[in-house]
Coordinates of C-alpha atoms and ligand atoms in Angstrom, one line a residue:
M1 CA 37.3 52.5 2.7
N2 CA 34.2 50.5 2.2
T3 CA 33.9 47.8 5.0
S4 CA 31.9 44.7 4.9
T5 CA 28.1 45.0 5.8
S6 CA 27.3 41.4 5.9
S7 CA 26.2 39.7 9.1
S8 CA 25.2 36.1 10.1
A9 CA 23.0 34.8 12.9
A10 CA 26.0 33.7 14.9
A11 CA 27.8 37.1 14.7
P12 CA 27.5 39.7 17.4
K13 CA 25.0 42.6 16.7
A14 CA 26.5 44.4 13.7
L15 CA 27.7 47.9 14.1
P16 CA 25.6 50.7 12.4
R17 CA 26.8 51.4 8.9
I18 CA 27.6 55.1 8.5
A19 CA 28.6 56.9 5.4
V20 CA 31.2 59.7 5.9
L21 CA 31.0 62.3 3.0
A22 CA 33.9 64.7 3.0
T23 CA 33.5 68.1 1.3
G24 CA 36.7 70.0 2.6
G25 CA 36.8 72.8 5.1
T26 CA 39.3 73.5 7.9
I27 CA 38.6 70.1 9.3
A28 CA 40.6 68.9 6.2
G29 CA 43.0 71.9 6.4
S30 CA 46.8 71.9 6.6
A31 CA 49.2 74.5 7.8
A32 CA 53.0 74.7 7.6
D33 CA 53.3 74.4 11.4
A34 CA 51.3 73.2 14.4
A35 CA 51.0 76.6 16.0
N36 CA 49.3 78.0 12.9
T37 CA 45.5 78.1 13.3
A38 CA 44.6 80.8 10.8
G39 CA 47.1 80.8 7.9
Y40 CA 46.3 77.4 6.5
Q41 CA 44.8 75.9 3.3
A42 CA 41.3 74.4 3.8
G43 CA 40.1 71.3 2.1
V44 CA 43.4 69.6 1.3
I45 CA 43.4 66.4 3.5
G46 CA 41.4 63.5 2.2
V47 CA 38.7 61.6 3.9
A48 CA 40.9 58.5 4.6
Q49 CA 43.4 60.6 6.5
L50 CA 40.6 62.4 8.4
L51 CA 39.2 59.0 9.5
A52 CA 42.7 57.7 10.4
A53 CA 43.1 60.5 12.8
V54 CA 40.1 59.4 14.9
P55 CA 40.9 56.6 17.3
G56 CA 38.1 54.2 18.2
L57 CA 35.9 54.9 15.2
D58 CA 35.9 51.1 14.3
A59 CA 34.2 50.3 17.6
I60 CA 31.3 52.6 16.9
A61 CA 30.5 52.1 13.3
Q62 CA 31.3 50.4 10.0
I63 CA 32.4 53.3 7.9
H64 CA 31.9 53.8 4.2
A65 CA 33.8 56.9 3.2
E66 CA 33.4 59.1 0.1
Q67 CA 35.2 62.3 -1.0
I68 CA 32.4 64.5 -2.5
A69 CA 34.5 67.7 -2.8
S70 CA 37.6 69.4 -1.5
I71 CA 36.7 73.0 -1.0
D72 CA 36.9 75.9 1.4
S73 CA 33.2 76.2 2.1
K74 CA 33.2 79.9 1.4
D75 CA 33.1 78.5 -2.2
M76 CA 30.1 76.4 -1.8
S77 CA 27.8 76.4 -4.8
L78 CA 24.3 75.6 -5.8
A79 CA 25.5 72.9 -8.1
L80 CA 27.5 71.2 -5.3
W81 CA 24.4 71.5 -3.0
S82 CA 22.5 69.6 -5.6
T83 CA 25.1 66.9 -5.9
L84 CA 25.4 66.6 -2.1
A85 CA 21.7 66.4 -1.5
Q86 CA 21.4 63.7 -4.2
R87 CA 24.1 61.6 -2.8
V88 CA 22.8 61.8 0.8
N89 CA 19.3 60.9 -0.4
D90 CA 20.7 57.9 -2.5
L91 CA 22.8 56.6 0.5
L92 CA 20.0 57.0 3.1
A93 CA 17.5 55.3 0.7
S94 CA 19.9 52.2 0.6
D95 CA 19.4 49.3 3.0
E96 CA 23.1 49.1 3.3
I97 CA 23.5 52.6 5.1
D98 CA 22.1 53.6 8.5
G99 CA 23.2 57.2 8.7
V100 CA 25.3 59.9 7.1
V101 CA 28.0 62.2 8.4
I102 CA 29.1 65.1 6.3
T103 CA 32.4 66.9 7.0
H104 CA 32.2 70.6 6.0
G105 CA 33.8 74.0 6.4
T106 CA 32.4 76.1 9.1
D107 CA 31.8 79.2 7.0
T108 CA 28.7 78.0 5.2
L109 CA 27.8 75.0 7.2
E110 CA 24.6 76.5 8.6
E111 CA 23.4 77.1 5.0
T112 CA 24.2 73.6 3.9
A113 CA 22.7 72.0 7.0
Y114 CA 19.3 73.9 6.5
L115 CA 19.3 73.0 2.9
L116 CA 19.6 69.3 3.7
H117 CA 17.1 69.7 6.6
L118 CA 14.6 70.6 3.9
T119 CA 15.6 68.3 1.1
V120 CA 16.8 64.9 2.6
K121 CA 13.9 62.5 2.4
S122 CA 14.8 60.1 5.1
A123 CA 14.4 59.8 8.9
K124 CA 17.8 58.2 9.2
P125 CA 20.4 60.4 10.9
C126 CA 22.2 62.9 8.9
I127 CA 24.8 64.9 10.8
L128 CA 27.2 67.7 9.7
T129 CA 30.5 68.5 11.5
A130 CA 33.4 70.6 11.0
A131 CA 36.4 72.1 12.8
M132 CA 37.9 75.5 13.6
R133 CA 41.5 74.4 13.7
P134 CA 43.2 72.7 10.8
A135 CA 44.1 69.0 11.0
T136 CA 47.7 69.9 11.6
A137 CA 47.2 72.2 14.5
L138 CA 48.0 71.6 18.1
S139 CA 44.7 70.7 19.8
A140 CA 43.0 70.3 16.5
D141 CA 39.2 70.0 17.3
G142 CA 38.3 68.0 14.0
P143 CA 39.0 64.4 15.2
L144 CA 36.8 64.7 18.3
N145 CA 34.0 66.5 16.4
L146 CA 34.2 63.7 13.8
L147 CA 34.1 61.0 16.5
N148 CA 31.1 62.7 18.1
A149 CA 29.3 63.1 14.7
V150 CA 29.7 59.4 14.0
T151 CA 28.5 58.5 17.5
L152 CA 25.5 60.7 16.9
A153 CA 24.8 59.2 13.4
A154 CA 25.0 55.7 14.9
S155 CA 22.5 56.5 17.6
E156 CA 18.8 55.6 17.4
A157 CA 18.1 58.9 19.2
A158 CA 19.1 60.9 16.2
A159 CA 16.5 59.3 13.9
G160 CA 13.7 61.5 12.9
Q161 CA 15.3 64.7 14.2
G162 CA 16.0 66.2 10.9
V163 CA 19.5 67.3 10.0
L164 CA 21.8 67.9 13.0
V165 CA 25.1 69.6 13.6
A166 CA 27.6 68.0 16.0
F167 CA 30.1 70.6 17.0
N168 CA 32.1 71.0 20.3
N169 CA 30.1 68.3 22.1
R170 CA 26.8 70.0 21.4
I171 CA 24.0 68.8 19.1
H172 CA 22.2 71.6 17.1
C173 CA 19.2 71.6 14.9
A174 CA 20.1 72.6 11.3
R175 CA 17.4 75.3 11.3
D176 CA 18.6 77.0 14.4
V177 CA 22.4 76.8 14.3
A178 CA 24.7 79.7 13.4
K179 CA 28.5 80.3 13.4
V180 CA 29.0 82.9 16.0
S181 CA 32.7 83.3 16.3
T182 CA 35.5 83.9 13.7
Y183 CA 38.2 82.0 15.7
A184 CA 37.0 80.3 18.9
V185 CA 36.7 76.5 19.1
D186 CA 33.2 76.9 20.5
A187 CA 32.1 78.6 17.3
F188 CA 28.5 77.4 16.8
Q189 CA 25.3 78.3 18.8
S190 CA 21.6 78.2 18.3
P191 CA 20.9 81.8 19.3
E192 CA 18.0 82.2 21.8
I193 CA 16.8 78.7 21.4
G194 CA 19.8 76.7 22.4
A195 CA 21.3 73.3 21.4
L196 CA 19.0 70.2 21.2
G197 CA 21.4 68.2 23.4
W198 CA 25.0 67.0 23.7
V199 CA 27.3 64.1 22.8
Q200 CA 30.2 63.1 24.9
D201 CA 32.3 60.0 25.5
G202 CA 30.1 57.9 23.4
R203 CA 26.8 59.1 25.1
V204 CA 24.1 60.9 23.2
E205 CA 21.5 62.9 25.1
F206 CA 18.7 65.1 23.6
Q207 CA 17.0 67.7 25.9
R208 CA 14.3 68.6 23.3
R209 CA 13.3 68.3 19.7
A210 CA 12.5 70.6 16.8
L211 CA 8.8 71.2 16.2
R212 CA 8.8 72.5 12.6
P213 CA 8.4 69.9 9.8
H214 CA 11.7 68.8 7.9
T215 CA 13.1 66.1 5.8
V216 CA 10.3 63.7 4.8
D217 CA 7.6 66.2 5.8
A218 CA 9.1 69.0 3.7
P219 CA 8.0 69.3 0.1
F220 CA 11.4 70.6 -1.2
T221 CA 14.0 69.2 -3.5
A222 CA 17.5 70.4 -4.5
A223 CA 17.4 68.5 -7.8
G224 CA 15.8 71.0 -10.2
Q225 CA 16.7 74.4 -11.7
W226 CA 17.9 77.0 -9.1
P227 CA 16.3 80.4 -9.3
M228 CA 18.5 83.6 -8.6
V229 CA 18.1 84.7 -5.1
E230 CA 20.4 87.3 -3.5
I231 CA 20.7 89.1 -0.2
V232 CA 20.9 92.9 0.3
T233 CA 21.5 94.7 3.6
S234 CA 20.0 97.9 5.2
Y235 CA 22.4 100.3 6.9
A236 CA 22.8 104.0 7.3
G237 CA 23.0 105.8 4.0
V238 CA 22.4 102.6 1.9
S239 CA 21.6 103.4 -1.8
R240 CA 19.1 101.8 -4.2
A241 CA 22.0 100.7 -6.5
A242 CA 22.2 97.1 -5.5
V243 CA 18.6 96.3 -5.7
E244 CA 18.2 98.1 -9.0
A245 CA 21.3 96.2 -10.4
L246 CA 20.0 92.9 -9.2
V247 CA 16.5 93.5 -10.7
A248 CA 18.1 94.5 -14.0
A249 CA 20.1 91.2 -13.9
G250 CA 16.9 89.3 -13.6
V251 CA 16.8 88.3 -9.9
D252 CA 13.9 86.1 -8.9
G253 CA 14.1 86.7 -5.1
L254 CA 15.7 89.1 -2.7
V255 CA 16.2 88.7 1.1
V256 CA 16.9 92.0 3.0
A257 CA 19.0 91.8 6.0
G258 CA 17.1 94.7 7.8
T259 CA 18.1 96.6 10.9
G260 CA 16.5 95.6 14.2
N261 CA 13.1 93.9 13.7
G262 CA 13.6 93.8 10.0
S263 CA 13.3 97.6 9.5
I264 CA 14.5 98.9 6.1
H265 CA 16.0 102.3 5.2
G266 CA 13.3 104.3 3.3
G267 CA 15.1 104.5 -0.1
L268 CA 15.9 100.8 0.0
Q269 CA 12.4 99.9 1.1
Q270 CA 11.0 101.8 -1.9
S271 CA 13.4 100.0 -4.3
L272 CA 12.4 96.8 -2.9
A273 CA 8.6 97.5 -3.1
E274 CA 9.2 98.4 -6.7
A275 CA 11.0 95.0 -7.2
A276 CA 8.1 93.2 -5.5
A277 CA 5.6 95.0 -7.9
K278 CA 7.6 93.6 -10.8
G279 CA 7.3 90.0 -9.4
V280 CA 10.5 89.7 -7.5
A281 CA 9.9 87.8 -4.2
V282 CA 11.1 90.0 -1.3
V283 CA 11.7 88.6 2.2
R284 CA 12.3 90.8 5.2
A285 CA 14.9 89.3 7.7
S286 CA 17.2 90.9 10.2
R287 CA 21.0 91.4 10.4
V288 CA 20.8 91.3 14.3
G289 CA 21.6 87.5 14.7
S290 CA 18.9 86.5 17.0
G291 CA 15.1 87.1 17.7
H292 CA 12.4 87.1 14.9
V293 CA 11.0 89.3 12.2
M294 CA 7.3 89.2 12.5
H295 CA 4.9 89.7 9.7
N296 CA 3.6 93.2 10.2
G297 CA 0.3 92.8 8.4
A298 CA -1.9 94.9 6.0
A299 CA -0.3 98.2 6.7
K300 CA 3.2 97.3 5.8
D301 CA 4.3 93.9 4.5
D302 CA 1.1 93.2 2.7
A303 CA 1.0 96.6 1.2
L304 CA 4.6 96.4 0.1
G305 CA 4.4 92.9 -1.2
F306 CA 6.9 91.6 1.4
V307 CA 7.2 88.3 3.3
S308 CA 8.8 88.1 6.7
S309 CA 11.4 85.7 7.7
G310 CA 10.3 84.8 11.3
T311 CA 13.3 83.3 13.1
L312 CA 15.4 82.5 10.0
S313 CA 18.6 84.5 9.5
P314 CA 19.0 86.2 6.1
Y315 CA 21.2 83.3 5.0
K316 CA 18.8 80.7 5.9
A317 CA 15.9 82.8 4.6
R318 CA 17.7 82.8 1.3
V319 CA 17.9 78.9 1.4
L320 CA 14.2 78.6 2.0
L321 CA 13.4 81.2 -0.7
L322 CA 15.5 79.3 -3.2
L323 CA 13.7 76.1 -2.5
A324 CA 10.2 77.6 -2.3
L325 CA 10.7 79.4 -5.7
A326 CA 12.2 76.3 -7.2
A327 CA 9.1 74.4 -6.0
G328 CA 6.9 77.0 -7.8
M329 CA 5.7 78.9 -4.8
T330 CA 5.7 82.4 -6.1
D331 CA 2.7 84.2 -4.6
T332 CA 3.3 86.3 -1.5
A333 CA 0.7 84.4 0.6
G334 CA 2.1 81.0 -0.3
L335 CA 5.7 82.1 0.4
Q336 CA 4.5 83.7 3.8
D337 CA 3.0 80.3 4.6
A338 CA 6.3 78.5 3.8
F339 CA 8.2 80.8 6.1
D340 CA 5.6 80.4 8.8
T341 CA 5.8 76.5 8.4
Y342 CA 9.4 75.5 7.7
Ligands
LIG1 N1 37.1 78.7 5.5 C1 36.8 77.5 6.1 C2 35.7 76.8 5.4 O1 34.5 77.1 5.7 C3 36.6 77.6 7.6 C4 36.4 76.4 8.4 O2 36.1 75.3 8.0 O3 36.5 76.6 9.6 O4 35.9 75.9 4.7

């Protein structure tokens, strides 16, 4: 699938060289019949077949394709995150590659996108895309999403914007995007904030750009040892059992998906405060799905030893906590600064 990257003075302007890294997901899914959009196997179709289903790709970019994994993204692992981040960094560091597209399952796409947003050390475009319908389905959405992702990766406008998600014609910032539907083709939104722009019929338009530092301006790496960071949830009648078991298992960090503005059931809050006193990093996020969890100062967060997640969902707060702890940021003030910055 490698294509020539050589050019001569007489040749027309060479097309951008885009690496397409496939990891599996529904975009590479296959079902027994075309009307089946739920009972399929994810991650079984190879990258060459994915690309062959996209007419006109050759007119947009020179494609270099690699199969990094063939998984349902519900099974994404920290080890695979390290492998993927390393490969993206190696490719983007090369003079032979102008941008990267990653095909991924929708289930954990927002986590992988944010991880790469903070660990890819390049200003070249890095785009994730996916599909809600398997490749075998009537009106499969994968081929157009892939075409749009390559169009975006090949565009100069995508450079320096951090990791982006191209899905259903919209362009989302990796930090903001979330899966918001279990079945609809328009499955991704950036709650409250909205998409950065759109891509359609070969045209890319950004309406705005993300302000927080990312990629080359973020100090994180996915290359080292991963700490143990887990998520617990607050709800009516929640017990202390999960936190106590995780502390006994040696957890390094806990994110709590609190109710409302990150409020936590009394007993659970007490168990988290005890965990924090033992050196476990505790981040307060919200299970609501939009809005922010503001640091509530000396009376609460500081007294309990908690950090607040700001606008990060519990899943993205976990990504940042993993990276921050791996980078040696362990004190509460330093962690709060990381959450206020990235
Ligand atoms: N379970 C699939 C995955 O995340 C769902 C999808 O891709 O839409 O790999």
